[in-house]
Coordinates of C-alpha atoms and ligand atoms in Angstrom, one line a residue:
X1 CA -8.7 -17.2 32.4
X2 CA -7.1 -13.4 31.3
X3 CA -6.0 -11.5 34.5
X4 CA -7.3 -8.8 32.9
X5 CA -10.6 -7.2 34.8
X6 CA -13.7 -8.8 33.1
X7 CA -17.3 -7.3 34.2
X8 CA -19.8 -10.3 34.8
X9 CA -21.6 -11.5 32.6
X10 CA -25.1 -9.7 32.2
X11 CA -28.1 -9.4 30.0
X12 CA -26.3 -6.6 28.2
X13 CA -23.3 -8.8 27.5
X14 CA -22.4 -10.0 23.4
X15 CA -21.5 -12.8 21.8
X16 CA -18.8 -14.0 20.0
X17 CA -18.2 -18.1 19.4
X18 CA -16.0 -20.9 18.0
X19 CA -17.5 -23.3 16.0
X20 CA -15.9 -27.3 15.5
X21 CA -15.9 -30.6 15.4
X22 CA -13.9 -31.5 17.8
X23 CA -13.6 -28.2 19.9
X24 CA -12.5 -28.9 22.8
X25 CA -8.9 -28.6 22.6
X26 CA -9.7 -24.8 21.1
X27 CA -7.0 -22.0 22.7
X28 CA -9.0 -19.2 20.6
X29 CA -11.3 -18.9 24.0
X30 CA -8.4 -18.2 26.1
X31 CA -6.9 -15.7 23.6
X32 CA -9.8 -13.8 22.8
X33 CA -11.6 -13.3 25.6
X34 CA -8.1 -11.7 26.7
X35 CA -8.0 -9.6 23.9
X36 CA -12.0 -8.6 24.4
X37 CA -11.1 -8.0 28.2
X38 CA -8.0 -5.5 27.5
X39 CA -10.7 -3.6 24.7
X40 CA -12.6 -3.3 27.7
X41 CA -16.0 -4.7 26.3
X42 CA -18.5 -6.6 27.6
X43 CA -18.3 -9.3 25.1
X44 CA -17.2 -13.1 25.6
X45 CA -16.1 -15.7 23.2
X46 CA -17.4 -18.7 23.7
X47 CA -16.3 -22.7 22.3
X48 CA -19.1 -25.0 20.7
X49 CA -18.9 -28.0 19.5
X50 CA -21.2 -27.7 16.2
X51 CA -21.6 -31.3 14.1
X52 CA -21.4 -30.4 10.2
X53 CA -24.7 -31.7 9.7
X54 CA -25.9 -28.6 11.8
X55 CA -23.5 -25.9 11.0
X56 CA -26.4 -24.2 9.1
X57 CA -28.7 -24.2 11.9
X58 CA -25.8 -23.1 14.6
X59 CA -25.3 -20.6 12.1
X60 CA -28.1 -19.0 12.1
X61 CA -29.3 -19.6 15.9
X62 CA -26.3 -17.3 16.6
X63 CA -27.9 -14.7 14.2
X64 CA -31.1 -14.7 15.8
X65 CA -29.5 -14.2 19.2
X66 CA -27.6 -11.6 17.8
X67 CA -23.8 -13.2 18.3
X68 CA -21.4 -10.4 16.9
X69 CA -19.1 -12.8 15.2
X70 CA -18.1 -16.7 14.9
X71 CA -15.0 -18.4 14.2
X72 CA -15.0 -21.8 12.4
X73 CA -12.3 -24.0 12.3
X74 CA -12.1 -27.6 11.2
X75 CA -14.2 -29.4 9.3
X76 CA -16.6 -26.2 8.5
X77 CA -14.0 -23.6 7.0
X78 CA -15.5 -25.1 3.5
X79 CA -18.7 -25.8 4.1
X80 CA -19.3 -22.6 5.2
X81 CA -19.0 -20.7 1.9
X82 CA -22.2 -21.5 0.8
X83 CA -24.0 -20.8 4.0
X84 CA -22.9 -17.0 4.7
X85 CA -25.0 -14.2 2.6
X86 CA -21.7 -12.3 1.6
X87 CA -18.2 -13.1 1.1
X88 CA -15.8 -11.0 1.8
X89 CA -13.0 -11.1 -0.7
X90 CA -10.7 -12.7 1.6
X91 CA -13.1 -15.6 1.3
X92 CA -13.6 -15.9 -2.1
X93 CA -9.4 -15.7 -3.1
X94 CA -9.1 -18.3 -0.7
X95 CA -12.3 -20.4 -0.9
X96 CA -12.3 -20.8 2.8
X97 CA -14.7 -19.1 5.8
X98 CA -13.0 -18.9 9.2
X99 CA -14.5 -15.6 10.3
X100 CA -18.4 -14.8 9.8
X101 CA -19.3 -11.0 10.9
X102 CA -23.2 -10.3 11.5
X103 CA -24.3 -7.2 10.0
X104 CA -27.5 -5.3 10.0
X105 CA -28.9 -2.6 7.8
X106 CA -28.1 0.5 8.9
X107 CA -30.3 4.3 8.5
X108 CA -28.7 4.7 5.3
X109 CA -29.3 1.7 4.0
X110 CA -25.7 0.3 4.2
X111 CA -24.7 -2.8 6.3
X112 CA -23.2 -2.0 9.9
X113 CA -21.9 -4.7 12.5
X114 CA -24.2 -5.6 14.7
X115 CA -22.4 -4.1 17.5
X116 CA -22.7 -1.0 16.3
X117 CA -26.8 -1.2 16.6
X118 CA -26.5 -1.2 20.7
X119 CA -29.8 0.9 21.6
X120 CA -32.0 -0.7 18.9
X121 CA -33.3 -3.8 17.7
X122 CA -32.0 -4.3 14.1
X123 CA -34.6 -6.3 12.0
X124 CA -32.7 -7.8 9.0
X125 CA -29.3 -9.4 9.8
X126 CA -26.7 -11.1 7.9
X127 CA -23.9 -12.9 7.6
X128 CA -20.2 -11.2 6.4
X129 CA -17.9 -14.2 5.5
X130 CA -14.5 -13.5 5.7
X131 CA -10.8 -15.6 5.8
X132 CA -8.0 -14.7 8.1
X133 CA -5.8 -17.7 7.9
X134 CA -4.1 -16.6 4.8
X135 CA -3.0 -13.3 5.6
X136 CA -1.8 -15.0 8.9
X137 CA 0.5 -16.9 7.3
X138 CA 2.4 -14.6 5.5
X139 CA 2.2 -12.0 8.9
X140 CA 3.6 -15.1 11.0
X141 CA 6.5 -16.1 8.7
X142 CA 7.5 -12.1 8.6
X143 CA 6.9 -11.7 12.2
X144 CA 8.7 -15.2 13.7
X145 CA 11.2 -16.2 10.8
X146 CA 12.0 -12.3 9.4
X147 CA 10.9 -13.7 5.9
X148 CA 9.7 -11.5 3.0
X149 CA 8.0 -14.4 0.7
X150 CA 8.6 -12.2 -2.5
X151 CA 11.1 -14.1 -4.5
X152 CA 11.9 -16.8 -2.4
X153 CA 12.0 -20.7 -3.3
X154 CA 9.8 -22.6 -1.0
X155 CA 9.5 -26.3 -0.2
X156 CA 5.6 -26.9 0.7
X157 CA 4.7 -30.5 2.5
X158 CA 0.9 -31.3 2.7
X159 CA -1.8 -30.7 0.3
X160 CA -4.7 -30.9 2.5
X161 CA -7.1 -28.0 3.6
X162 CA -4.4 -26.4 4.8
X163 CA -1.5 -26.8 2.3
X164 CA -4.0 -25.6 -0.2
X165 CA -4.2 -22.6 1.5
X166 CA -0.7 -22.1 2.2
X167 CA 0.4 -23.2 -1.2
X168 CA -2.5 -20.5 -3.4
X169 CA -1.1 -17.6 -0.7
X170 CA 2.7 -18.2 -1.3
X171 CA 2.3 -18.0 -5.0
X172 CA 0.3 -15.0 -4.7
X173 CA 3.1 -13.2 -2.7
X174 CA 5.4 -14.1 -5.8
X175 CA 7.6 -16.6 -4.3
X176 CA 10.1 -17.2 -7.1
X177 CA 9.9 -21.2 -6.9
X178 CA 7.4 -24.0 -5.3
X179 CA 8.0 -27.4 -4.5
X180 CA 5.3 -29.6 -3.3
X181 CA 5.2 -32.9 -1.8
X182 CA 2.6 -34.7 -0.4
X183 CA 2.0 -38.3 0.7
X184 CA -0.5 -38.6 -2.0
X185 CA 0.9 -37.1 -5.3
X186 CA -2.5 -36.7 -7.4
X187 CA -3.0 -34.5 -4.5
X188 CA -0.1 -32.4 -4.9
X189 CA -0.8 -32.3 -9.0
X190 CA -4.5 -31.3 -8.0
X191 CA -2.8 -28.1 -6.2
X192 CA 0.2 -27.7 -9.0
X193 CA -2.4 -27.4 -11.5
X194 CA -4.7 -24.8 -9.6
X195 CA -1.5 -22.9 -8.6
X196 CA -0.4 -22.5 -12.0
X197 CA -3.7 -21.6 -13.3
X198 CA -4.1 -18.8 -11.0
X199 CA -0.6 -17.2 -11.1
X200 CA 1.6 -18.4 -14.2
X201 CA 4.2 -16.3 -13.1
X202 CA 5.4 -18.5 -10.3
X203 CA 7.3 -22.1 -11.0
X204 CA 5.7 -25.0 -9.5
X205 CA 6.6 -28.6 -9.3
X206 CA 5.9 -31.9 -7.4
X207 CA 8.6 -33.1 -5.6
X208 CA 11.9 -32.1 -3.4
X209 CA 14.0 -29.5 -5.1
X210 CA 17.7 -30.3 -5.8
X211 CA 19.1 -26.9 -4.3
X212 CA 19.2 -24.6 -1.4
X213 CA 16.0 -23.0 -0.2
X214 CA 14.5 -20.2 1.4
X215 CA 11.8 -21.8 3.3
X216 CA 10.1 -25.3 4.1
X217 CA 6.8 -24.8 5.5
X218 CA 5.3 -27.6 7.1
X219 CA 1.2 -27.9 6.3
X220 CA 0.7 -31.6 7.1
X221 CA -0.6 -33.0 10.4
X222 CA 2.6 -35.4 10.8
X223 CA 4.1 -34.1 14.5
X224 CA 0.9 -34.0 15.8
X225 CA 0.6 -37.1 17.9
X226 CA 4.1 -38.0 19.8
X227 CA 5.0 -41.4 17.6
X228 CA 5.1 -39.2 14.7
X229 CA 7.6 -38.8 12.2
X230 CA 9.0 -36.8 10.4
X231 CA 6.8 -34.9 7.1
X232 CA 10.0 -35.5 5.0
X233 CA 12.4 -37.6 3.5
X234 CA 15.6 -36.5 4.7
X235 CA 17.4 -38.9 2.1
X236 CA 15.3 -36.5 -0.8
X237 CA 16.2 -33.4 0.9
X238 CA 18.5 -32.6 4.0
X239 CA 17.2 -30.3 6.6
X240 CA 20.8 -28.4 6.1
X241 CA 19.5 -27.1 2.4
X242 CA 16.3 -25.0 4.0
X243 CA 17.5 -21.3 5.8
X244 CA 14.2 -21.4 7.7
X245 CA 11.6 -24.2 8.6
X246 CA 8.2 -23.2 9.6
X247 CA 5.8 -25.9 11.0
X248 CA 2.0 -25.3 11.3
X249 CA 2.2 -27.2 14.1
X250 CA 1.9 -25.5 17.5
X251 CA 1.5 -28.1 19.9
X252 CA 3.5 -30.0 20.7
X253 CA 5.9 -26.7 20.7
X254 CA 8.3 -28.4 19.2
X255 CA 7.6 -31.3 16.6
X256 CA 10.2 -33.2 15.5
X257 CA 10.8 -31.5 12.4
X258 CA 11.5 -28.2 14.2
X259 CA 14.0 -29.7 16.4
X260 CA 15.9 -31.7 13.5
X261 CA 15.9 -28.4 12.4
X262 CA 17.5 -26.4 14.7
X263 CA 19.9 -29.3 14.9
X264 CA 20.6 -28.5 11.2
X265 CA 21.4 -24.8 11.5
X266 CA 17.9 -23.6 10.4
X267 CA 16.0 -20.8 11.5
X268 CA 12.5 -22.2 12.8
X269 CA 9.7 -21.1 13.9
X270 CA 6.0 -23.1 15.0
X271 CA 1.9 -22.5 14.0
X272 CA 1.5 -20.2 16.6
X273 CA 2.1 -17.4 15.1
X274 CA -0.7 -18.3 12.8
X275 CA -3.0 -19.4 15.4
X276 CA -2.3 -15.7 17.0
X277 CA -2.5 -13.5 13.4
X278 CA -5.7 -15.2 12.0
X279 CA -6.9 -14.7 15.7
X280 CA -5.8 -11.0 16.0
X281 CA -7.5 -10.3 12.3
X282 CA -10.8 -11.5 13.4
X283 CA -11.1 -9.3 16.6
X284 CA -10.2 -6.5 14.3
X285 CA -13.3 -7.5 11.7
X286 CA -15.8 -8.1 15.0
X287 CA -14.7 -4.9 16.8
X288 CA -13.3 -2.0 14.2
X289 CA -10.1 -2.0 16.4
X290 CA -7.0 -2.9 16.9
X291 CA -6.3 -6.0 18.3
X292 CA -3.7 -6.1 21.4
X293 CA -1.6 -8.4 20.1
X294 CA 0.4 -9.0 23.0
X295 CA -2.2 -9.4 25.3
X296 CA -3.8 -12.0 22.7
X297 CA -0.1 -13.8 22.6
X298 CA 0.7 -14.2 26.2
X299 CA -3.0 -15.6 27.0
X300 CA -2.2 -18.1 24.1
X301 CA 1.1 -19.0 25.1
X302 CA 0.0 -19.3 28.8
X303 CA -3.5 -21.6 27.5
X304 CA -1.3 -23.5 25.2
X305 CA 2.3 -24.6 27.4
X306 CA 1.2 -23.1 30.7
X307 CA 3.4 -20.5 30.2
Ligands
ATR1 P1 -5.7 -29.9 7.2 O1 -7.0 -29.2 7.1 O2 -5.0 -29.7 8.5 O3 -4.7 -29.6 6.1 P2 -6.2 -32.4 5.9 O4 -6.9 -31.6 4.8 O5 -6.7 -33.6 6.4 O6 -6.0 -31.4 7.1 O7 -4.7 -32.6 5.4 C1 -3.8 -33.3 6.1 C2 -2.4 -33.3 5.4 O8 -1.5 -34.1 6.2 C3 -2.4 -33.9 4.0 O9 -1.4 -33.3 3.3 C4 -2.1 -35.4 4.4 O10 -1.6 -36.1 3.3 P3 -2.6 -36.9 2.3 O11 -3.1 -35.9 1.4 O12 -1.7 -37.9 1.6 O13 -3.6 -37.5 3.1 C5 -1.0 -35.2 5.4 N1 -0.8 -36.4 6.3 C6 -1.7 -36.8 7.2 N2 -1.2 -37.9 7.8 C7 0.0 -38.2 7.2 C8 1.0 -39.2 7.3 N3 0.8 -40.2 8.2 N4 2.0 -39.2 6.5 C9 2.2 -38.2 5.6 N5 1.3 -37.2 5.4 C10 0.2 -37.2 6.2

């Protein structure tokens, strides 16, 4: 719970929610309701745990009792593009929804958030899909690993929801080279071939690069559980060639990649940062202000490693 002052909850109080499936290992409650305490608003964030199936209907029971915003996270990031009414650009470059703003129709005829519509009782709602976890990526590998992506060569592991992500968002920020591996290869040709598609200007291969790199980002789920591996084949491609390793992974706060890492002189850096930025973005969409970062960080850190 944020030691920042929070009024009780009342029948004037708004809602904001997580949706997943699982949810219950969610930080985002911890950090933003820290983040929605230091604003000094009478909002909460709230976790539920929404079954696909239903992500409709949860959807839009949260728009008829007037929630502010909703997060998604896994499995409904995808599903979700067909269920909002708009998408924000964000959402359509990236072909993901993590952040859904509810709008109503203002005097002039223009769509305001629904915060903004305190003293009255908007009639027609909607839903404002956005994506924050892309921008968070490139804000997180600036912020924790002082990397520009602009011209850089980066080894990508994973090709999942994630990697896809990660992979489409380095190329558009002109990374110079891409290298992709992934356990299964037709899904790293899958991503090659959208990659290179969508921005010819940037190389892009399947497999472990031969030379030294900027970056090697991490985007599969290997670290997660504490038998785990490591994402790579250190025979393919020593640790020692990579300047800076980024892991997606954020708990446990050091996987073993990150710590083979550090062993091999490389700047690293964990998914936290991402977890915080993607976070920070969509406080910034649900209130139309800026979003104390710190605050947000040290709840997070504290909820995460009880720190
Ligand atoms: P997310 O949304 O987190 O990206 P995902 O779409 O299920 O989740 O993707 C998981 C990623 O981790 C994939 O790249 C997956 O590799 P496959 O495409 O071959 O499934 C990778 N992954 C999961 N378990 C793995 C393992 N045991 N070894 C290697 N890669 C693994």
């Amino acid at each position: 719970m944020s030691e920042v002052f929070q009024k009780q909850l009342g029948a004037a109080t708004r809602y904001c929610a997580v949706f997943g499936h699982p949810i219950k290992h969610s930080a985002s409650p911890a950090m933003q309701n820290a983040g929605l305490a230091a604003l000094g608003l009478d909002w909460r964030y709230l976790a539920f745990e929404v079954h696909p199936d239903n992500l409709r209907e949860a959807i839009a029971g949260a728009k008829v009792m007037k929630f502010l915003g909703l997060n998604l996270t896994v499995p409904h990031k995808l599903l979700a593009v067909d269920m909002v009414d708009v998408l924000d650009e964000s959402a359509k470059t990236w072909g993901a929804v993590n952040t859904i703003r509810f709008e109503a129709r203002g005097k002039n005829d223009d769509w305001q958030p629904l915060q903004s519509f305190e003293d009255s009782a908007p009639v027609q709602i909607r839903t404002h899909g956005f994506n924050t976890d892309a921008s968070a990526i490139t804000r997180s590998l600036r912020e924790d690993l002082a990397l520009e992506l602009s011209g850089k060569k980066v080894l990508l592991l994973g090709a999942g929801g994630a990697g896809r992500t990660a992979g489409l968002k380095l190329a558009a920020e002109k990374v110079s080279e891409l290298f992709l591996v992934n356990r299964t290869t037709a899904k790293a040709e899958v991503l090659v071939a959208e990659i290179r598609q969508r921005f010819p200007q940037v190389k892009v291969s399947v497999g472990y690069p031969d030379e030294k790199i900027d970056l090697l980002l991490n985007a599969t789920s290997l670290g997660l559980k504490p038998d785990d591996g490591l994402p790579l084949d250190e025979t393919k491609f020593p640790l020692s060639r990579a300047s800076a390793v980024y892991d997606m992974i954020y708990r446990p706060a050091e996987t073993p990649l990150l710590k083979q890492a550090k062993a091999a002189g490389c700047r690293v850096a964990n998914g936290l940062g991402m977890l915080l930025y993607q976070g920070a973005q969509a406080l910034e969409i649900w209130t139309g202000r800026p979003a104390p970062v710190a605050i947000m960080r040290a709840a997070l850190l504290k909820e995460v490693y009880g720190n």
